[in-house]
mmCIF file of C-alpha atoms in Angstrom:
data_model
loop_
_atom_site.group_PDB
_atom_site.id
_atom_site.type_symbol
_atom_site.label_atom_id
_atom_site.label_comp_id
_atom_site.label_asym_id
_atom_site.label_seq_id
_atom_site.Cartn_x
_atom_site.Cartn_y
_atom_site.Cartn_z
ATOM 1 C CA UNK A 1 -44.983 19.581 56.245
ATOM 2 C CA UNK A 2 -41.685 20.849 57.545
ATOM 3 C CA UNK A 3 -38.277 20.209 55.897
ATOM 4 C CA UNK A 4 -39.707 19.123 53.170
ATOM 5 C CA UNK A 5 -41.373 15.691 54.208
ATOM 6 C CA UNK A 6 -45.118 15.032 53.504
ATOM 7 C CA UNK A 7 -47.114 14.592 56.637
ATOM 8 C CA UNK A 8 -48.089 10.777 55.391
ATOM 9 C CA UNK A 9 -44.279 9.874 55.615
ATOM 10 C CA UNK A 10 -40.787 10.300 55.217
ATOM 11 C CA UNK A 11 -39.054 10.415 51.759
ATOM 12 C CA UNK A 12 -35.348 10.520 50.972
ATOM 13 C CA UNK A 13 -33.579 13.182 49.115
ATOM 14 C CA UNK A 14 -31.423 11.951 45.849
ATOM 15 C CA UNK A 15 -28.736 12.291 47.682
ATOM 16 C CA UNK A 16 -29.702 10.141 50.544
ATOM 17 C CA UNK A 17 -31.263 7.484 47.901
ATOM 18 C CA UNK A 18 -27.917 7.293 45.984
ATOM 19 C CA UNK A 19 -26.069 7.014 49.103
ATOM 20 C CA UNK A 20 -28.661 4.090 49.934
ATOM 21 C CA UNK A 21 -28.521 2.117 46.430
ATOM 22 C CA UNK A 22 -24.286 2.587 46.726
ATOM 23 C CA UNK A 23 -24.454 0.322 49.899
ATOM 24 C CA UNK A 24 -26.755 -1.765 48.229
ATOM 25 C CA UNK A 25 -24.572 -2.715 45.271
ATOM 26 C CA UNK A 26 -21.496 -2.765 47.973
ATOM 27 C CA UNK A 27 -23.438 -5.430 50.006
ATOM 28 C CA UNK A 28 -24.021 -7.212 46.303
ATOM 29 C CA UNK A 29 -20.235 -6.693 45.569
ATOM 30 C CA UNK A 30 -19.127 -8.048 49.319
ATOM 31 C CA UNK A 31 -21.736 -10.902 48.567
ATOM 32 C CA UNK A 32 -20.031 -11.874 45.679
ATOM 33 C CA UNK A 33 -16.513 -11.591 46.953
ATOM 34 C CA UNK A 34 -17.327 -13.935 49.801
ATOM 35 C CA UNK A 35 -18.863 -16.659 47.044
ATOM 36 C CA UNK A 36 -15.634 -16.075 45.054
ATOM 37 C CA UNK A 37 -13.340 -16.566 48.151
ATOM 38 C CA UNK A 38 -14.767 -19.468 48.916
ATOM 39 C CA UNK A 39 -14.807 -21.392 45.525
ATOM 40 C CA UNK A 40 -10.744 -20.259 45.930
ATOM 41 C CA UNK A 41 -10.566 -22.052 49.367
ATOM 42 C CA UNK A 42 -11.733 -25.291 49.058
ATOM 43 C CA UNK A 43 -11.374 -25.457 45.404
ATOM 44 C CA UNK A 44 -7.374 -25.237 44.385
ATOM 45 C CA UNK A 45 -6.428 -23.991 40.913
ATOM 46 C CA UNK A 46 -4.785 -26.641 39.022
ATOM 47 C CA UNK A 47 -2.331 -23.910 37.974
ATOM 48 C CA UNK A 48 -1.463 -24.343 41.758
ATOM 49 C CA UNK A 49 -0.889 -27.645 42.044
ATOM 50 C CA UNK A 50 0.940 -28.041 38.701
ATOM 51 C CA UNK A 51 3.469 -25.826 40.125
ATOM 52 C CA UNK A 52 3.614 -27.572 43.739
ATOM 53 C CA UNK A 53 4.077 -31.159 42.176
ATOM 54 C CA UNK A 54 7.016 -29.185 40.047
ATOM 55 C CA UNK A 55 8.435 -27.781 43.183
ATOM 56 C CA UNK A 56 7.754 -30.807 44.544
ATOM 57 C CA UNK A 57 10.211 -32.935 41.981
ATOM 58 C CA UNK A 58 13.168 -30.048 42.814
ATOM 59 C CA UNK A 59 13.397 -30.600 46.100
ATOM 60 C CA UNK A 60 12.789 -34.179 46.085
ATOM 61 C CA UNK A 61 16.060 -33.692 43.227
ATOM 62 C CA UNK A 62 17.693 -31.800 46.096
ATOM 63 C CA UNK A 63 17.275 -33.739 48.647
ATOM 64 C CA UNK A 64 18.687 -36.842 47.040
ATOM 65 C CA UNK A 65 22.029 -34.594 45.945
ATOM 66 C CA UNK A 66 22.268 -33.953 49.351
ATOM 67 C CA UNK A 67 21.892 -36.734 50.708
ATOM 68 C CA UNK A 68 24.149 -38.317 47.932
ATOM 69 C CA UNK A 69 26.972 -35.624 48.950
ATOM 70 C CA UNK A 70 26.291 -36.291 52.558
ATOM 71 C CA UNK A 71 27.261 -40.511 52.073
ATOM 72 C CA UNK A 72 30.288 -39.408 49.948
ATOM 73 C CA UNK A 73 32.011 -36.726 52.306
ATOM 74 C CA UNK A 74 31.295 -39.665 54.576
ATOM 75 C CA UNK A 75 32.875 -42.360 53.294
ATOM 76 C CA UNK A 76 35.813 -40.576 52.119
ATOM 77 C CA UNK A 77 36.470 -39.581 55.594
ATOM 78 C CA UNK A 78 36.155 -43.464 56.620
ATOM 79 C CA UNK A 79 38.753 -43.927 53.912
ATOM 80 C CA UNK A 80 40.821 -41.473 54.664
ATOM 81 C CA UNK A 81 40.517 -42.917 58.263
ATOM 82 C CA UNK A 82 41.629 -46.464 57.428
ATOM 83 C CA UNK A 83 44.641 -45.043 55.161
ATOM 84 C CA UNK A 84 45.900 -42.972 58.251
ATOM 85 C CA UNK A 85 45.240 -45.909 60.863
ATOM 86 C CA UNK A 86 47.011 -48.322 58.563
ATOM 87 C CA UNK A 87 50.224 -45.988 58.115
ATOM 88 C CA UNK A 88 50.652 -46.001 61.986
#
């Protein structure tokens, strides 16, 4: 046979079988990826959502300051309000 391929079939050089069993173990690799991915997905670390309920606390602490600030700045204006009106 020609080339180097019996007459009964074809064969594959090394070259063309290592090339073959790379994309094999890729597929394997891809296949396992995938699997991995989606355990991540639906399936949150509880390293994750240790540190969300801690950021969650923060800006809960924030949001009270702020709020807290907010109701003083405004009543010191009202006072500041009723001292001026009362001076008139």
């Amino acid at each position: 046979a020609a080339g180097g391929t019996p007459a009964g079939g074809e064969t594959l050089t090394p070259l063309e079988q290592e090339v073959l069993d790379e994309y094999a173990r890729l597929v394997g690799n891809l296949n396992n990826m995938s699997t991995l991915l989606a355990e991540l997905s639906t399936t949150p670390s509880t390293e994750i959502l240790q540190a969300l309920r801690g950021l969650e606390r923060k800006t809960s602490l924030v949001f009270t300051l702020l709020n807290a600030s907010v109701y003083s700045i405004v009543l010191q204006q009202q006072m500041y309000g009723q001292e001026g009106g009362q001076g008139e």
